[in-house]
JSON list of C-alpha atoms in Angstrom, two decimals:
[
{"chain": "U", "resi": 1, "resn": "MET", "atom": "CA", "xyz": [75.59, 86.38, -16.60]},
{"chain": "U", "resi": 2, "resn": "THR", "atom": "CA", "xyz": [75.11, 86.87, -12.86]},
{"chain": "U", "resi": 3, "resn": "ARG", "atom": "CA", "xyz": [75.10, 83.72, -10.72]},
{"chain": "U", "resi": 4, "resn": "PHE", "atom": "CA", "xyz": [74.03, 83.64, -7.14]},
{"chain": "U", "resi": 5, "resn": "VAL", "atom": "CA", "xyz": [73.12, 80.88, -4.73]},
{"chain": "U", "resi": 6, "resn": "ALA", "atom": "CA", "xyz": [70.53, 81.35, -2.01]},
{"chain": "U", "resi": 7, "resn": "LEU", "atom": "CA", "xyz": [71.71, 79.41, 1.06]},
{"chain": "U", "resi": 8, "resn": "ASP", "atom": "CA", "xyz": [69.95, 78.55, 4.31]},
{"chain": "U", "resi": 9, "resn": "THR", "atom": "CA", "xyz": [70.56, 76.22, 7.22]},
{"chain": "U", "resi": 10, "resn": "GLU", "atom": "CA", "xyz": [68.68, 74.66, 10.10]},
{"chain": "U", "resi": 11, "resn": "THR", "atom": "CA", "xyz": [70.74, 73.93, 13.20]},
{"chain": "U", "resi": 12, "resn": "THR", "atom": "CA", "xyz": [70.66, 72.15, 16.55]},
{"chain": "U", "resi": 13, "resn": "GLY", "atom": "CA", "xyz": [71.07, 75.46, 18.39]},
{"chain": "U", "resi": 14, "resn": "LEU", "atom": "CA", "xyz": [72.40, 78.97, 18.05]},
{"chain": "U", "resi": 15, "resn": "GLU", "atom": "CA", "xyz": [76.11, 78.64, 18.83]},
{"chain": "U", "resi": 16, "resn": "PRO", "atom": "CA", "xyz": [78.53, 76.69, 16.65]},
{"chain": "U", "resi": 17, "resn": "LEU", "atom": "CA", "xyz": [81.35, 77.40, 19.12]},
{"chain": "U", "resi": 18, "resn": "LYS", "atom": "CA", "xyz": [79.37, 75.40, 21.70]},
{"chain": "U", "resi": 19, "resn": "GLY", "atom": "CA", "xyz": [79.16, 72.44, 19.34]},
{"chain": "U", "resi": 20, "resn": "HIS", "atom": "CA", "xyz": [75.80, 73.13, 17.74]},
{"chain": "U", "resi": 21, "resn": "ARG", "atom": "CA", "xyz": [75.58, 71.63, 14.27]},
{"chain": "U", "resi": 22, "resn": "VAL", "atom": "CA", "xyz": [73.93, 72.15, 10.88]},
{"chain": "U", "resi": 23, "resn": "ILE", "atom": "CA", "xyz": [71.17, 69.57, 10.39]},
{"chain": "U", "resi": 24, "resn": "GLU", "atom": "CA", "xyz": [69.71, 70.84, 7.14]},
{"chain": "U", "resi": 25, "resn": "LEU", "atom": "CA", "xyz": [71.45, 72.68, 4.32]},
{"chain": "U", "resi": 26, "resn": "ALA", "atom": "CA", "xyz": [69.82, 74.05, 1.19]},
{"chain": "U", "resi": 27, "resn": "CYS", "atom": "CA", "xyz": [71.23, 75.98, -1.75]},
{"chain": "U", "resi": 28, "resn": "VAL", "atom": "CA", "xyz": [69.25, 77.14, -4.77]},
{"chain": "U", "resi": 29, "resn": "GLU", "atom": "CA", "xyz": [71.08, 78.46, -7.85]},
{"chain": "U", "resi": 30, "resn": "PHE", "atom": "CA", "xyz": [69.91, 81.55, -9.74]},
{"chain": "U", "resi": 31, "resn": "ILE", "atom": "CA", "xyz": [71.32, 82.96, -12.96]},
{"chain": "U", "resi": 32, "resn": "ASP", "atom": "CA", "xyz": [70.28, 86.47, -13.94]},
{"chain": "U", "resi": 33, "resn": "SER", "atom": "CA", "xyz": [67.76, 86.39, -11.06]},
{"chain": "U", "resi": 34, "resn": "LYS", "atom": "CA", "xyz": [65.99, 83.28, -12.36]},
{"chain": "U", "resi": 35, "resn": "PRO", "atom": "CA", "xyz": [66.11, 79.87, -10.67]},
{"chain": "U", "resi": 36, "resn": "THR", "atom": "CA", "xyz": [68.03, 77.39, -12.81]},
{"chain": "U", "resi": 37, "resn": "GLY", "atom": "CA", "xyz": [66.55, 74.27, -11.23]},
{"chain": "U", "resi": 38, "resn": "ARG", "atom": "CA", "xyz": [69.90, 73.33, -9.68]},
{"chain": "U", "resi": 39, "resn": "VAL", "atom": "CA", "xyz": [69.44, 72.64, -5.98]},
{"chain": "U", "resi": 40, "resn": "PHE", "atom": "CA", "xyz": [71.68, 71.28, -3.26]},
{"chain": "U", "resi": 41, "resn": "ASN", "atom": "CA", "xyz": [69.46, 70.16, -0.39]},
{"chain": "U", "resi": 42, "resn": "THR", "atom": "CA", "xyz": [70.23, 67.66, 2.34]},
{"chain": "U", "resi": 43, "resn": "ARG", "atom": "CA", "xyz": [69.61, 66.86, 5.95]},
{"chain": "U", "resi": 44, "resn": "LEU", "atom": "CA", "xyz": [72.75, 66.15, 7.95]},
{"chain": "U", "resi": 45, "resn": "ASN", "atom": "CA", "xyz": [73.57, 63.83, 10.80]},
{"chain": "U", "resi": 46, "resn": "PRO", "atom": "CA", "xyz": [74.81, 66.01, 13.68]},
{"chain": "U", "resi": 47, "resn": "GLU", "atom": "CA", "xyz": [76.88, 63.10, 15.02]},
{"chain": "U", "resi": 48, "resn": "GLY", "atom": "CA", "xyz": [75.19, 62.87, 18.41]},
{"chain": "U", "resi": 49, "resn": "LYS", "atom": "CA", "xyz": [74.45, 66.57, 18.97]},
{"chain": "U", "resi": 50, "resn": "LYS", "atom": "CA", "xyz": [70.77, 66.87, 19.91]},
{"chain": "U", "resi": 51, "resn": "SER", "atom": "CA", "xyz": [68.61, 69.84, 18.97]},
{"chain": "U", "resi": 52, "resn": "GLU", "atom": "CA", "xyz": [67.86, 72.27, 21.74]},
{"chain": "U", "resi": 53, "resn": "LYS", "atom": "CA", "xyz": [64.17, 72.76, 22.54]},
{"chain": "U", "resi": 54, "resn": "LYS", "atom": "CA", "xyz": [64.08, 76.28, 21.08]},
{"chain": "U", "resi": 55, "resn": "ALA", "atom": "CA", "xyz": [65.71, 75.15, 17.82]},
{"chain": "U", "resi": 56, "resn": "PHE", "atom": "CA", "xyz": [63.40, 72.13, 17.56]},
{"chain": "U", "resi": 57, "resn": "SER", "atom": "CA", "xyz": [60.36, 74.36, 18.08]},
{"chain": "U", "resi": 58, "resn": "LYS", "atom": "CA", "xyz": [61.37, 76.24, 14.91]},
{"chain": "U", "resi": 59, "resn": "HIS", "atom": "CA", "xyz": [62.45, 73.44, 12.55]},
{"chain": "U", "resi": 60, "resn": "LYS", "atom": "CA", "xyz": [60.57, 70.48, 14.07]},
{"chain": "U", "resi": 61, "resn": "ILE", "atom": "CA", "xyz": [63.15, 67.99, 12.76]},
{"chain": "U", "resi": 62, "resn": "PRO", "atom": "CA", "xyz": [63.34, 65.14, 15.29]},
{"chain": "U", "resi": 63, "resn": "ASP", "atom": "CA", "xyz": [66.81, 63.89, 16.19]},
{"chain": "U", "resi": 64, "resn": "SER", "atom": "CA", "xyz": [65.71, 60.38, 15.18]},
{"chain": "U", "resi": 65, "resn": "ALA", "atom": "CA", "xyz": [65.06, 61.59, 11.61]},
{"chain": "U", "resi": 66, "resn": "LEU", "atom": "CA", "xyz": [68.75, 62.47, 11.25]},
{"chain": "U", "resi": 67, "resn": "LEU", "atom": "CA", "xyz": [70.30, 59.14, 12.25]},
{"chain": "U", "resi": 68, "resn": "GLU", "atom": "CA", "xyz": [70.47, 57.85, 8.66]},
{"chain": "U", "resi": 69, "resn": "ALA", "atom": "CA", "xyz": [71.38, 61.24, 7.14]},
{"chain": "U", "resi": 70, "resn": "PRO", "atom": "CA", "xyz": [74.91, 61.74, 5.79]},
{"chain": "U", "resi": 71, "resn": "ASN", "atom": "CA", "xyz": [77.55, 63.53, 7.84]},
{"chain": "U", "resi": 72, "resn": "PHE", "atom": "CA", "xyz": [78.70, 66.92, 6.55]},
{"chain": "U", "resi": 73, "resn": "LYS", "atom": "CA", "xyz": [82.02, 65.34, 5.57]},
{"chain": "U", "resi": 74, "resn": "ASP", "atom": "CA", "xyz": [80.11, 62.94, 3.27]},
{"chain": "U", "resi": 75, "resn": "VAL", "atom": "CA", "xyz": [78.56, 65.79, 1.25]},
{"chain": "U", "resi": 76, "resn": "LEU", "atom": "CA", "xyz": [81.48, 68.22, 1.48]},
{"chain": "U", "resi": 77, "resn": "ALA", "atom": "CA", "xyz": [82.85, 67.72, -2.05]},
{"chain": "U", "resi": 78, "resn": "SER", "atom": "CA", "xyz": [79.41, 68.10, -3.68]},
{"chain": "U", "resi": 79, "resn": "PHE", "atom": "CA", "xyz": [78.62, 71.14, -1.57]},
{"chain": "U", "resi": 80, "resn": "ILE", "atom": "CA", "xyz": [81.89, 72.88, -2.40]},
{"chain": "U", "resi": 81, "resn": "GLU", "atom": "CA", "xyz": [81.44, 72.14, -6.11]},
{"chain": "U", "resi": 82, "resn": "PHE", "atom": "CA", "xyz": [77.96, 73.69, -5.94]},
{"chain": "U", "resi": 83, "resn": "ILE", "atom": "CA", "xyz": [79.01, 76.94, -4.24]},
{"chain": "U", "resi": 84, "resn": "THR", "atom": "CA", "xyz": [82.51, 77.55, -5.65]},
{"chain": "U", "resi": 85, "resn": "ASP", "atom": "CA", "xyz": [82.77, 81.09, -7.04]},
{"chain": "U", "resi": 86, "resn": "ALA", "atom": "CA", "xyz": [79.06, 81.72, -6.39]},
{"chain": "U", "resi": 87, "resn": "HIS", "atom": "CA", "xyz": [77.72, 84.91, -4.89]},
{"chain": "U", "resi": 88, "resn": "ILE", "atom": "CA", "xyz": [75.99, 83.58, -1.77]},
{"chain": "U", "resi": 89, "resn": "VAL", "atom": "CA", "xyz": [72.83, 85.25, -0.51]},
{"chain": "U", "resi": 90, "resn": "ALA", "atom": "CA", "xyz": [71.65, 84.22, 2.95]},
{"chain": "U", "resi": 91, "resn": "PHE", "atom": "CA", "xyz": [68.96, 85.87, 5.05]},
{"chain": "U", "resi": 92, "resn": "ASN", "atom": "CA", "xyz": [71.06, 85.94, 8.22]},
{"chain": "U", "resi": 93, "resn": "ALA", "atom": "CA", "xyz": [74.46, 85.58, 6.59]},
{"chain": "U", "resi": 94, "resn": "ASP", "atom": "CA", "xyz": [76.57, 85.97, 9.74]},
{"chain": "U", "resi": 95, "resn": "PHE", "atom": "CA", "xyz": [74.68, 83.14, 11.45]},
{"chain": "U", "resi": 96, "resn": "ASP", "atom": "CA", "xyz": [74.77, 80.82, 8.43]},
{"chain": "U", "resi": 97, "resn": "MET", "atom": "CA", "xyz": [78.44, 81.54, 7.59]},
{"chain": "U", "resi": 98, "resn": "ASP", "atom": "CA", "xyz": [79.52, 80.97, 11.20]},
{"chain": "U", "resi": 99, "resn": "PHE", "atom": "CA", "xyz": [77.82, 77.57, 11.11]},
{"chain": "U", "resi": 100, "resn": "MET", "atom": "CA", "xyz": [79.11, 76.66, 7.65]},
{"chain": "U", "resi": 101, "resn": "ASN", "atom": "CA", "xyz": [82.67, 77.69, 8.56]},
{"chain": "U", "resi": 102, "resn": "SER", "atom": "CA", "xyz": [82.40, 75.59, 11.72]},
{"chain": "U", "resi": 103, "resn": "GLU", "atom": "CA", "xyz": [81.27, 72.58, 9.67]},
{"chain": "U", "resi": 104, "resn": "LEU", "atom": "CA", "xyz": [84.07, 73.13, 7.13]},
{"chain": "U", "resi": 105, "resn": "HIS", "atom": "CA", "xyz": [86.64, 73.32, 9.92]},
{"chain": "U", "resi": 106, "resn": "ARG", "atom": "CA", "xyz": [85.24, 70.25, 11.69]},
{"chain": "U", "resi": 107, "resn": "ALA", "atom": "CA", "xyz": [85.45, 68.31, 8.39]},
{"chain": "U", "resi": 108, "resn": "GLY", "atom": "CA", "xyz": [89.12, 69.24, 8.06]},
{"chain": "U", "resi": 109, "resn": "HIS", "atom": "CA", "xyz": [88.65, 71.69, 5.18]},
{"chain": "U", "resi": 110, "resn": "LYS", "atom": "CA", "xyz": [91.23, 74.48, 5.21]},
{"chain": "U", "resi": 111, "resn": "PHE", "atom": "CA", "xyz": [89.12, 77.16, 3.48]},
{"chain": "U", "resi": 112, "resn": "THR", "atom": "CA", "xyz": [86.21, 79.29, 4.68]},
{"chain": "U", "resi": 113, "resn": "MET", "atom": "CA", "xyz": [82.97, 80.15, 2.93]},
{"chain": "U", "resi": 114, "resn": "GLN", "atom": "CA", "xyz": [84.41, 83.61, 2.30]},
{"chain": "U", "resi": 115, "resn": "SER", "atom": "CA", "xyz": [87.35, 82.13, 0.38]},
{"chain": "U", "resi": 116, "resn": "ILE", "atom": "CA", "xyz": [85.28, 79.58, -1.57]},
{"chain": "U", "resi": 117, "resn": "CYS", "atom": "CA", "xyz": [82.57, 82.00, -2.75]},
{"chain": "U", "resi": 118, "resn": "SER", "atom": "CA", "xyz": [82.89, 85.15, -4.82]},
{"chain": "U", "resi": 119, "resn": "ASP", "atom": "CA", "xyz": [80.82, 87.24, -2.42]},
{"chain": "U", "resi": 120, "resn": "ILE", "atom": "CA", "xyz": [78.34, 86.89, 0.46]},
{"chain": "U", "resi": 121, "resn": "THR", "atom": "CA", "xyz": [75.30, 89.11, 0.92]},
{"chain": "U", "resi": 122, "resn": "CYS", "atom": "CA", "xyz": [73.05, 89.29, 3.97]},
{"chain": "U", "resi": 123, "resn": "ALA", "atom": "CA", "xyz": [69.44, 89.70, 2.84]},
{"chain": "U", "resi": 124, "resn": "MET", "atom": "CA", "xyz": [68.38, 90.66, 6.37]},
{"chain": "U", "resi": 125, "resn": "ALA", "atom": "CA", "xyz": [70.84, 93.58, 6.39]},
{"chain": "U", "resi": 126, "resn": "LEU", "atom": "CA", "xyz": [69.53, 94.73, 3.00]},
{"chain": "U", "resi": 127, "resn": "ALA", "atom": "CA", "xyz": [65.91, 94.58, 4.21]},
{"chain": "U", "resi": 128, "resn": "LYS", "atom": "CA", "xyz": [66.75, 96.44, 7.43]},
{"chain": "U", "resi": 129, "resn": "ALA", "atom": "CA", "xyz": [68.51, 99.19, 5.49]},
{"chain": "U", "resi": 130, "resn": "LYS", "atom": "CA", "xyz": [65.82, 99.50, 2.81]},
{"chain": "U", "resi": 131, "resn": "PHE", "atom": "CA", "xyz": [62.95, 99.76, 5.26]},
{"chain": "U", "resi": 132, "resn": "GLU", "atom": "CA", "xyz": [64.90, 101.57, 8.03]},
{"chain": "U", "resi": 133, "resn": "LEU", "atom": "CA", "xyz": [64.21, 98.85, 10.58]},
{"chain": "U", "resi": 134, "resn": "SER", "atom": "CA", "xyz": [66.32, 97.80, 13.53]},
{"chain": "U", "resi": 135, "resn": "ARG", "atom": "CA", "xyz": [65.14, 94.21, 13.24]},
{"chain": "U", "resi": 136, "resn": "VAL", "atom": "CA", "xyz": [63.35, 92.15, 10.61]},
{"chain": "U", "resi": 137, "resn": "SER", "atom": "CA", "xyz": [62.41, 88.47, 10.72]},
{"chain": "U", "resi": 138, "resn": "LEU", "atom": "CA", "xyz": [62.41, 86.11, 7.78]},
{"chain": "U", "resi": 139, "resn": "ASP", "atom": "CA", "xyz": [58.62, 85.77, 8.07]},
{"chain": "U", "resi": 140, "resn": "ALA", "atom": "CA", "xyz": [58.19, 89.56, 8.04]},
{"chain": "U", "resi": 141, "resn": "ALA", "atom": "CA", "xyz": [60.45, 89.85, 4.98]},
{"chain": "U", "resi": 142, "resn": "CYS", "atom": "CA", "xyz": [58.43, 87.16, 3.18]},
{"chain": "U", "resi": 143, "resn": "LYS", "atom": "CA", "xyz": [55.21, 89.04, 3.92]},
{"chain": "U", "resi": 144, "resn": "ARG", "atom": "CA", "xyz": [56.73, 92.36, 2.81]},
{"chain": "U", "resi": 145, "resn": "TYR", "atom": "CA", "xyz": [57.81, 90.83, -0.52]},
{"chain": "U", "resi": 146, "resn": "ARG", "atom": "CA", "xyz": [54.56, 88.85, -0.93]},
{"chain": "U", "resi": 147, "resn": "ILE", "atom": "CA", "xyz": [56.23, 85.45, -0.68]},
{"chain": "U", "resi": 148, "resn": "ASP", "atom": "CA", "xyz": [53.55, 82.95, 0.25]},
{"chain": "U", "resi": 149, "resn": "ILE", "atom": "CA", "xyz": [54.52, 81.04, 3.39]},
{"chain": "U", "resi": 150, "resn": "SER", "atom": "CA", "xyz": [50.97, 80.08, 4.39]},
{"chain": "U", "resi": 151, "resn": "ASN", "atom": "CA", "xyz": [51.63, 76.35, 3.89]},
{"chain": "U", "resi": 152, "resn": "ARG", "atom": "CA", "xyz": [54.78, 76.34, 5.99]},
{"chain": "U", "resi": 153, "resn": "THR", "atom": "CA", "xyz": [54.29, 74.69, 9.38]},
{"chain": "U", "resi": 154, "resn": "ALA", "atom": "CA", "xyz": [57.97, 74.77, 10.41]},
{"chain": "U", "resi": 155, "resn": "HIS", "atom": "CA", "xyz": [61.20, 76.40, 9.32]},
{"chain": "U", "resi": 156, "resn": "SER", "atom": "CA", "xyz": [63.07, 74.50, 6.64]},
{"chain": "U", "resi": 157, "resn": "ALA", "atom": "CA", "xyz": [66.30, 75.42, 4.93]},
{"chain": "U", "resi": 158, "resn": "TYR", "atom": "CA", "xyz": [64.84, 74.59, 1.51]},
{"chain": "U", "resi": 159, "resn": "ILE", "atom": "CA", "xyz": [61.43, 76.20, 2.01]}
]
């Protein structure tokens, strides 16, 4: 049995070291390459950190929609239970892991994503290597693999 969890985030900006936060987190479990139906998906309150214009133009999640969302600390135990010992697959793994490690640290958790999960794979790196590209976007990868994104009007961690 092979278990992996696809993980994606939406954030207030591009730099966790400058205080940018995760505002949406989604994880979808797969066993033997088939979705199990188990999903961890939540919006998160960035505790006063506003989305930068460029980030908002991608995810279109207004700051006001996050005021009643839980803080990362509130969902931490459920999130860790969901991903423990999973092989994580993220499109831009470095970006997502930097943000997730920042959130773990901010919540007072002593471990990193790398120590919680069994492995982490970057789907973007795999696509770049397979197709000998220097750069590949998520939209381009979806088109290449015939994943229908025609109904998507904004980025979303779960979509």
